[in-house]
């Protein structure tokens, strides 16, 4: 690697991970933004830099593609190439387009959708499960919720088990309580990110915790939304509530800024105030939990409107701890006081180690 204190021609300190900005502009800005965020995800970066993915590659992945290999090459180039060298991401783009043809061409796309497709593609190629077991119909409703959640997690890992999942996947608990008989049924599902509604406040600024509380608040299901209670054997008015059963190492929070109305789409530009350090999510845990404190390390931003917008990224370098702004072909130092903005769209948080909070 180049000297971490050499200055580049564009005026940015030449730290590892700050090269390739001139090359990534060959990709659409939504791809560029997500790739910069993932490049600064330390555990994923190390998985690629140390070629650990080689031992996990399987031959059962859909269409026998090389998405993981090309993604790893791109990460390696980001962290080892001189800032003035040029490297083409065309092979990576070819592979992601093969896996998800919706990304063919140069149309603007949604960054969250790209992230989901990319992580799913990477996961499928390094899934440790080569032969998936047949789906079982075991009824686990007689078990205590925590044991049911644990067994549902093990069933998920029997089919989907990769280093990518180790990093990004958590488990969500859904509780459905019948208004007639009071019976509470629970379901447990894996998640790769959480899509948070933006809370409304009269003074125009909301807190990220407000959005989490809105996401997890108890909702009433009535009218056409009435579910069938498995005890009453009838459709009844119920309440539904989400909580987090298992917190992932990397928590991606998607702020739902875009809405699809009948005639047109719109975008919320509400400023959401989010912490850079010590995001405490213990109140949203479905069971007693002391390890749910997160630190921010990357943000994918969207500026503009639904008709014409632009994606950028703010990332904290895992080597130096310094923030930088990535805007297609430009990378500039960024004060931590400027990380928050009304353009924030995807927030990347890393689970803090217990020792770091002592």
Short mmCIF file of C-alpha atoms in Angstrom, two decimals:
data_model
loop_
_atom_site.label_atom_id
_atom_site.label_comp_id
_atom_site.label_asym_id
_atom_site.label_seq_id
_atom_site.Cartn_x
_atom_site.Cartn_y
_atom_site.Cartn_z
CA UNK A 1 0.00 0.00 0.00
CA UNK A 2 1.05 3.55 -0.51
CA UNK A 3 2.20 5.75 2.35
CA UNK A 4 -0.87 6.73 4.41
CA UNK A 5 0.29 10.34 4.68
CA UNK A 6 1.16 11.13 1.06
CA UNK A 7 -1.04 13.82 -0.46
CA UNK A 8 -2.86 13.13 -3.71
CA UNK A 9 -3.21 15.45 -6.67
CA UNK A 10 -6.84 16.10 -5.74
CA UNK A 11 -5.82 17.36 -2.32
CA UNK A 12 -6.95 14.35 -0.31
CA UNK A 13 -4.61 12.52 2.03
CA UNK A 14 -3.67 9.24 0.36
CA UNK A 15 -5.05 6.83 2.92
CA UNK A 16 -5.75 3.22 1.98
CA UNK A 17 -9.26 2.92 0.61
CA UNK A 18 -9.35 6.40 -0.94
CA UNK A 19 -8.21 5.43 -4.41
CA UNK A 20 -10.33 4.37 -7.38
CA UNK A 21 -12.75 7.29 -7.13
CA UNK A 22 -11.90 8.30 -10.70
CA UNK A 23 -12.69 4.81 -11.88
CA UNK A 24 -15.87 4.15 -9.98
CA UNK A 25 -17.47 7.11 -11.73
CA UNK A 26 -17.81 4.72 -14.70
CA UNK A 27 -20.58 3.13 -12.63
CA UNK A 28 -23.91 4.80 -11.94
CA UNK A 29 -23.86 6.94 -8.81
CA UNK A 30 -26.16 4.57 -6.86
CA UNK A 31 -23.67 1.73 -7.42
CA UNK A 32 -20.73 3.93 -6.52
CA UNK A 33 -22.36 5.07 -3.28
CA UNK A 34 -23.13 1.53 -2.11
CA UNK A 35 -19.72 0.17 -3.10
CA UNK A 36 -17.98 2.89 -1.08
CA UNK A 37 -20.13 2.05 1.96
CA UNK A 38 -19.38 -1.67 1.62
CA UNK A 39 -15.68 -1.00 1.03
CA UNK A 40 -15.54 0.63 4.46
CA UNK A 41 -17.35 -2.27 6.14
CA UNK A 42 -14.30 -3.63 7.94
CA UNK A 43 -15.23 -7.31 8.27
CA UNK A 44 -16.40 -7.53 4.66
CA UNK A 45 -13.31 -5.64 3.49
CA UNK A 46 -11.01 -8.08 5.34
CA UNK A 47 -12.94 -11.06 3.94
CA UNK A 48 -12.05 -9.79 0.46
CA UNK A 49 -8.53 -8.48 1.12
CA UNK A 50 -7.41 -11.73 2.74
CA UNK A 51 -9.02 -13.86 0.01
CA UNK A 52 -11.01 -15.74 2.65
CA UNK A 53 -13.92 -15.98 0.23
CA UNK A 54 -11.98 -18.49 -1.92
CA UNK A 55 -12.65 -21.34 0.50
CA UNK A 56 -16.36 -20.53 0.61
CA UNK A 57 -17.08 -20.36 -3.13
CA UNK A 58 -19.57 -23.02 -4.17
CA UNK A 59 -20.63 -24.41 -7.51
CA UNK A 60 -24.33 -24.46 -6.69
CA UNK A 61 -24.98 -20.74 -6.98
CA UNK A 62 -27.44 -19.54 -9.58
CA UNK A 63 -26.02 -19.33 -13.12
CA UNK A 64 -22.46 -20.19 -12.00
CA UNK A 65 -21.42 -16.56 -11.78
CA UNK A 66 -18.29 -14.79 -10.59
CA UNK A 67 -19.92 -11.92 -8.73
CA UNK A 68 -18.10 -12.56 -5.45
CA UNK A 69 -14.71 -12.79 -7.17
CA UNK A 70 -15.22 -9.57 -9.13
CA UNK A 71 -16.56 -7.75 -6.06
CA UNK A 72 -13.51 -8.89 -4.06
CA UNK A 73 -11.18 -7.70 -6.83
CA UNK A 74 -12.82 -4.29 -6.72
CA UNK A 75 -12.43 -4.07 -2.94
CA UNK A 76 -8.80 -5.16 -3.21
CA UNK A 77 -8.14 -2.48 -5.82
CA UNK A 78 -9.79 0.16 -3.65
CA UNK A 79 -7.41 -0.67 -0.83
CA UNK A 80 -4.17 -1.35 -2.71
CA UNK A 81 -4.12 0.78 -5.87
CA UNK A 82 -2.31 4.09 -6.15
CA UNK A 83 -4.75 7.02 -6.44
CA UNK A 84 -3.40 7.92 -9.87
CA UNK A 85 -3.79 4.46 -11.38
CA UNK A 86 -6.88 3.54 -13.36
CA UNK A 87 -8.74 0.27 -12.95
CA UNK A 88 -11.94 -0.68 -14.74
CA UNK A 89 -14.97 -2.02 -12.79
CA UNK A 90 -16.53 -3.31 -16.01
CA UNK A 91 -16.24 -7.00 -15.04
CA UNK A 92 -17.98 -6.37 -11.73
CA UNK A 93 -20.74 -4.51 -13.53
CA UNK A 94 -21.10 -7.38 -16.02
CA UNK A 95 -21.53 -9.85 -13.17
CA UNK A 96 -24.10 -7.82 -11.20
CA UNK A 97 -26.06 -7.31 -14.43
CA UNK A 98 -26.01 -11.06 -15.07
CA UNK A 99 -27.29 -11.73 -11.56
CA UNK A 100 -29.87 -8.91 -11.65
CA UNK A 101 -30.71 -7.84 -15.23
CA UNK A 102 -32.69 -4.89 -13.89
CA UNK A 103 -29.34 -3.09 -13.52
CA UNK A 104 -28.46 -3.36 -17.21
CA UNK A 105 -27.93 0.03 -18.79
CA UNK A 106 -27.36 3.40 -17.20
CA UNK A 107 -30.75 4.31 -15.77
CA UNK A 108 -30.89 5.66 -12.25
CA UNK A 109 -31.94 2.99 -9.74
CA UNK A 110 -32.68 2.79 -6.03
CA UNK A 111 -29.57 2.33 -3.85
CA UNK A 112 -31.36 0.17 -1.28
CA UNK A 113 -32.58 -2.22 -3.97
CA UNK A 114 -29.08 -2.43 -5.42
CA UNK A 115 -27.65 -3.19 -1.98
CA UNK A 116 -30.18 -5.97 -1.42
CA UNK A 117 -29.54 -7.58 -4.82
CA UNK A 118 -25.77 -7.30 -4.40
CA UNK A 119 -25.68 -8.83 -0.91
CA UNK A 120 -28.06 -11.60 -2.00
CA UNK A 121 -25.82 -12.39 -4.97
CA UNK A 122 -22.65 -12.43 -2.87
CA UNK A 123 -24.35 -14.58 -0.23
CA UNK A 124 -25.57 -17.13 -2.79
CA UNK A 125 -22.05 -17.67 -4.15
CA UNK A 126 -20.44 -18.28 -0.74
CA UNK A 127 -23.37 -20.06 0.93
CA UNK A 128 -21.87 -22.85 3.05
CA UNK A 129 -25.02 -24.94 2.52
CA UNK A 130 -24.54 -27.01 -0.62
CA UNK A 131 -27.65 -29.17 -0.24
CA UNK A 132 -30.65 -27.53 1.35
CA UNK A 133 -32.81 -29.76 3.56
CA UNK A 134 -36.45 -30.24 2.74
CA UNK A 135 -38.70 -27.71 4.40
CA UNK A 136 -40.14 -29.13 7.62
CA UNK A 137 -43.61 -28.42 8.91
CA UNK A 138 -42.72 -28.68 12.60
CA UNK A 139 -45.07 -26.67 14.79
CA UNK A 140 -43.02 -24.70 17.30
CA UNK A 141 -45.88 -22.72 18.82
CA UNK A 142 -45.76 -24.73 22.04
CA UNK A 143 -42.24 -23.46 22.78
CA UNK A 144 -41.36 -20.32 24.75
CA UNK A 145 -40.74 -17.40 22.40
CA UNK A 146 -36.97 -17.26 22.93
CA UNK A 147 -36.59 -20.98 22.22
CA UNK A 148 -38.89 -20.74 19.22
CA UNK A 149 -36.80 -17.83 17.90
CA UNK A 150 -33.60 -19.81 18.41
CA UNK A 151 -34.94 -22.85 16.58
CA UNK A 152 -36.26 -20.70 13.72
CA UNK A 153 -32.79 -19.13 13.44
CA UNK A 154 -31.18 -22.58 13.26
CA UNK A 155 -33.68 -23.60 10.57
CA UNK A 156 -32.70 -20.50 8.60
CA UNK A 157 -28.99 -21.34 8.93
CA UNK A 158 -29.69 -24.88 7.71
CA UNK A 159 -30.51 -23.28 4.35
CA UNK A 160 -28.76 -19.89 4.30
CA UNK A 161 -25.35 -19.78 5.96
CA UNK A 162 -22.56 -17.53 4.67
CA UNK A 163 -19.99 -15.03 5.87
CA UNK A 164 -22.07 -12.32 4.19
CA UNK A 165 -25.05 -13.38 6.29
CA UNK A 166 -22.86 -13.56 9.41
CA UNK A 167 -22.17 -9.86 8.93
CA UNK A 168 -25.51 -8.42 7.82
CA UNK A 169 -28.42 -10.66 8.85
CA UNK A 170 -30.51 -10.17 11.99
CA UNK A 171 -33.80 -11.66 13.16
CA UNK A 172 -37.10 -9.82 13.53
CA UNK A 173 -39.93 -10.92 15.83
CA UNK A 174 -43.54 -10.23 14.91
CA UNK A 175 -46.19 -10.55 17.63
CA UNK A 176 -49.88 -10.79 16.70
CA UNK A 177 -52.38 -10.49 19.57
CA UNK A 178 -56.05 -11.38 19.07
CA UNK A 179 -58.44 -8.71 20.36
CA UNK A 180 -61.13 -11.33 21.03
CA UNK A 181 -59.35 -14.06 22.98
CA UNK A 182 -56.01 -12.41 23.79
CA UNK A 183 -53.94 -15.19 22.21
CA UNK A 184 -50.52 -14.00 21.02
CA UNK A 185 -48.88 -15.74 18.07
CA UNK A 186 -45.28 -15.02 17.09
CA UNK A 187 -43.26 -15.29 13.92
CA UNK A 188 -39.51 -14.90 13.42
CA UNK A 189 -37.96 -13.76 10.15
CA UNK A 190 -34.42 -12.90 9.02
CA UNK A 191 -33.71 -9.36 7.82
CA UNK A 192 -30.85 -7.75 5.89
CA UNK A 193 -31.94 -4.19 6.62
CA UNK A 194 -34.80 -2.36 8.33
CA UNK A 195 -36.97 0.12 6.42
CA UNK A 196 -38.01 2.85 8.84
CA UNK A 197 -40.95 5.20 8.31
CA UNK A 198 -40.02 8.82 8.97
CA UNK A 199 -41.91 10.18 11.96
CA UNK A 200 -43.74 13.46 11.49
CA UNK A 201 -43.02 16.39 13.81
CA UNK A 202 -44.48 19.89 13.55
CA UNK A 203 -41.07 21.55 13.77
CA UNK A 204 -39.64 19.57 10.85
CA UNK A 205 -36.87 17.58 12.56
CA UNK A 206 -37.11 14.05 13.90
CA UNK A 207 -34.78 11.71 15.75
CA UNK A 208 -33.74 8.29 14.48
CA UNK A 209 -35.12 6.77 17.67
CA UNK A 210 -38.51 8.31 16.79
CA UNK A 211 -38.36 6.41 13.48
CA UNK A 212 -37.46 3.17 15.28
CA UNK A 213 -40.36 3.66 17.69
CA UNK A 214 -42.72 4.26 14.78
CA UNK A 215 -41.45 1.06 13.09
CA UNK A 216 -41.97 -1.01 16.26
CA UNK A 217 -45.17 0.60 17.56
CA UNK A 218 -48.27 -1.53 18.03
CA UNK A 219 -50.55 -1.36 14.98
CA UNK A 220 -54.24 -2.30 14.92
CA UNK A 221 -55.33 -4.67 12.14
CA UNK A 222 -59.03 -4.25 11.47
CA UNK A 223 -61.48 -4.29 8.58
CA UNK A 224 -59.97 -5.85 5.46
CA UNK A 225 -56.67 -6.30 7.34
CA UNK A 226 -58.15 -8.63 9.98
CA UNK A 227 -56.07 -11.83 10.21
CA UNK A 228 -57.41 -15.23 11.21
CA UNK A 229 -56.78 -16.09 14.84
CA UNK A 230 -55.50 -19.67 15.08
CA UNK A 231 -57.32 -20.12 18.40
CA UNK A 232 -60.67 -18.46 17.52
CA UNK A 233 -60.58 -19.93 14.01
CA UNK A 234 -62.07 -16.66 12.76
CA UNK A 235 -60.96 -13.31 11.40
CA UNK A 236 -60.64 -10.95 14.34
CA UNK A 237 -59.36 -7.49 15.15
CA UNK A 238 -55.73 -7.86 16.19
CA UNK A 239 -52.70 -5.83 17.19
CA UNK A 240 -49.30 -6.36 15.57
CA UNK A 241 -45.91 -5.34 16.90
CA UNK A 242 -42.29 -5.78 15.74
CA UNK A 243 -39.23 -6.21 17.94
CA UNK A 244 -35.66 -7.29 17.27
CA UNK A 245 -34.86 -10.83 18.35
CA UNK A 246 -31.27 -10.96 17.09
CA UNK A 247 -29.14 -7.90 16.35
CA UNK A 248 -26.75 -8.15 13.37
CA UNK A 249 -23.10 -7.12 13.39
CA UNK A 250 -23.85 -4.56 10.70
CA UNK A 251 -27.23 -2.86 10.91
CA UNK A 252 -28.42 -1.09 7.76
CA UNK A 253 -31.26 1.35 8.41
CA UNK A 254 -33.22 2.50 5.36
CA UNK A 255 -35.05 5.81 5.80
CA UNK A 256 -38.25 5.60 3.75
CA UNK A 257 -37.98 8.92 1.95
CA UNK A 258 -39.78 7.82 -1.22
CA UNK A 259 -43.49 7.15 -1.47
CA UNK A 260 -45.49 5.98 -4.45
CA UNK A 261 -48.78 7.85 -4.76
CA UNK A 262 -51.45 6.94 -7.29
CA UNK A 263 -50.42 9.56 -9.81
CA UNK A 264 -46.83 10.40 -8.89
CA UNK A 265 -44.02 9.57 -6.50
CA UNK A 266 -42.71 11.98 -3.91
CA UNK A 267 -39.75 12.36 -1.59
CA UNK A 268 -39.55 13.37 2.07
CA UNK A 269 -36.70 15.78 2.81
CA UNK A 270 -37.22 15.70 6.58
CA UNK A 271 -33.99 16.06 8.54
CA UNK A 272 -33.53 12.91 10.63
CA UNK A 273 -31.08 13.44 13.47
CA UNK A 274 -29.04 10.26 13.98
CA UNK A 275 -26.12 9.59 16.36
CA UNK A 276 -22.62 8.91 15.08
CA UNK A 277 -21.80 6.96 18.23
CA UNK A 278 -23.64 4.93 20.84
CA UNK A 279 -26.97 4.34 19.11
CA UNK A 280 -28.73 2.42 21.89
CA UNK A 281 -31.39 0.04 20.56
CA UNK A 282 -31.92 -2.06 23.68
CA UNK A 283 -35.48 -0.79 24.11
CA UNK A 284 -36.39 -2.49 20.80
CA UNK A 285 -35.07 -5.92 21.80
CA UNK A 286 -37.66 -8.67 22.19
CA UNK A 287 -35.66 -10.21 25.03
CA UNK A 288 -33.26 -8.91 27.65
CA UNK A 289 -30.22 -7.62 25.77
CA UNK A 290 -27.13 -5.71 26.85
CA UNK A 291 -25.38 -5.77 23.49
CA UNK A 292 -27.29 -3.50 21.13
CA UNK A 293 -25.13 -0.37 20.93
CA UNK A 294 -24.07 0.74 17.43
CA UNK A 295 -21.61 3.21 15.89
CA UNK A 296 -22.13 4.81 12.49
CA UNK A 297 -19.47 4.28 9.80
CA UNK A 298 -21.16 5.03 6.46
CA UNK A 299 -24.10 6.89 4.93
CA UNK A 300 -25.55 6.63 1.43
CA UNK A 301 -27.10 9.98 0.55
CA UNK A 302 -29.69 10.92 -2.06
CA UNK A 303 -30.00 14.53 -3.15
CA UNK A 304 -32.53 15.95 -5.58
CA UNK A 305 -36.01 14.66 -6.37
CA UNK A 306 -37.63 11.49 -7.63
CA UNK A 307 -37.42 12.90 -11.14
CA UNK A 308 -33.71 13.66 -11.03
CA UNK A 309 -31.44 12.77 -8.13
CA UNK A 310 -27.85 11.93 -7.27
CA UNK A 311 -26.26 9.49 -4.80
CA UNK A 312 -23.12 10.17 -2.77
CA UNK A 313 -21.53 8.46 0.23
CA UNK A 314 -19.99 9.56 3.51
CA UNK A 315 -17.65 6.91 4.93
CA UNK A 316 -15.45 6.57 8.00
CA UNK A 317 -12.13 5.01 7.04
CA UNK A 318 -11.61 1.92 9.26
CA UNK A 319 -7.82 2.50 9.23
CA UNK A 320 -7.63 6.20 10.05
CA UNK A 321 -11.03 6.77 11.65
CA UNK A 322 -11.46 9.87 9.46
CA UNK A 323 -14.60 10.69 7.50
CA UNK A 324 -14.57 11.34 3.73
CA UNK A 325 -17.18 12.32 1.19
CA UNK A 326 -17.35 10.26 -2.02
CA UNK A 327 -19.03 11.98 -4.97
CA UNK A 328 -18.39 10.01 -8.18
CA UNK A 329 -14.88 11.08 -9.23
CA UNK A 330 -14.22 13.25 -6.17
CA UNK A 331 -13.21 12.32 -2.65
CA UNK A 332 -12.81 15.00 0.01
CA UNK A 333 -12.19 15.05 3.76
CA UNK A 334 -15.36 15.51 5.78
CA UNK A 335 -15.84 16.85 9.28
CA UNK A 336 -17.89 14.52 11.45
CA UNK A 337 -20.17 17.49 12.16
CA UNK A 338 -21.25 17.44 8.50
CA UNK A 339 -22.17 13.74 8.30
CA UNK A 340 -25.80 14.37 9.21
CA UNK A 341 -27.98 15.89 6.48
CA UNK A 342 -31.51 15.74 5.10
CA UNK A 343 -30.09 13.71 2.19
CA UNK A 344 -29.26 10.69 4.39
CA UNK A 345 -30.95 7.60 2.92
CA UNK A 346 -29.14 4.47 4.12
CA UNK A 347 -27.32 4.40 7.46
CA UNK A 348 -24.65 1.76 8.08
CA UNK A 349 -24.06 0.99 11.76
CA UNK A 350 -21.52 -1.40 13.29
CA UNK A 351 -22.23 -3.24 16.53
CA UNK A 352 -19.89 -1.88 19.19
CA UNK A 353 -17.80 -4.41 21.02
CA UNK A 354 -18.66 -4.62 24.74
CA UNK A 355 -15.08 -3.67 25.67
CA UNK A 356 -15.23 -0.46 23.61
CA UNK A 357 -18.08 0.83 25.78
CA UNK A 358 -16.36 0.27 29.14
#
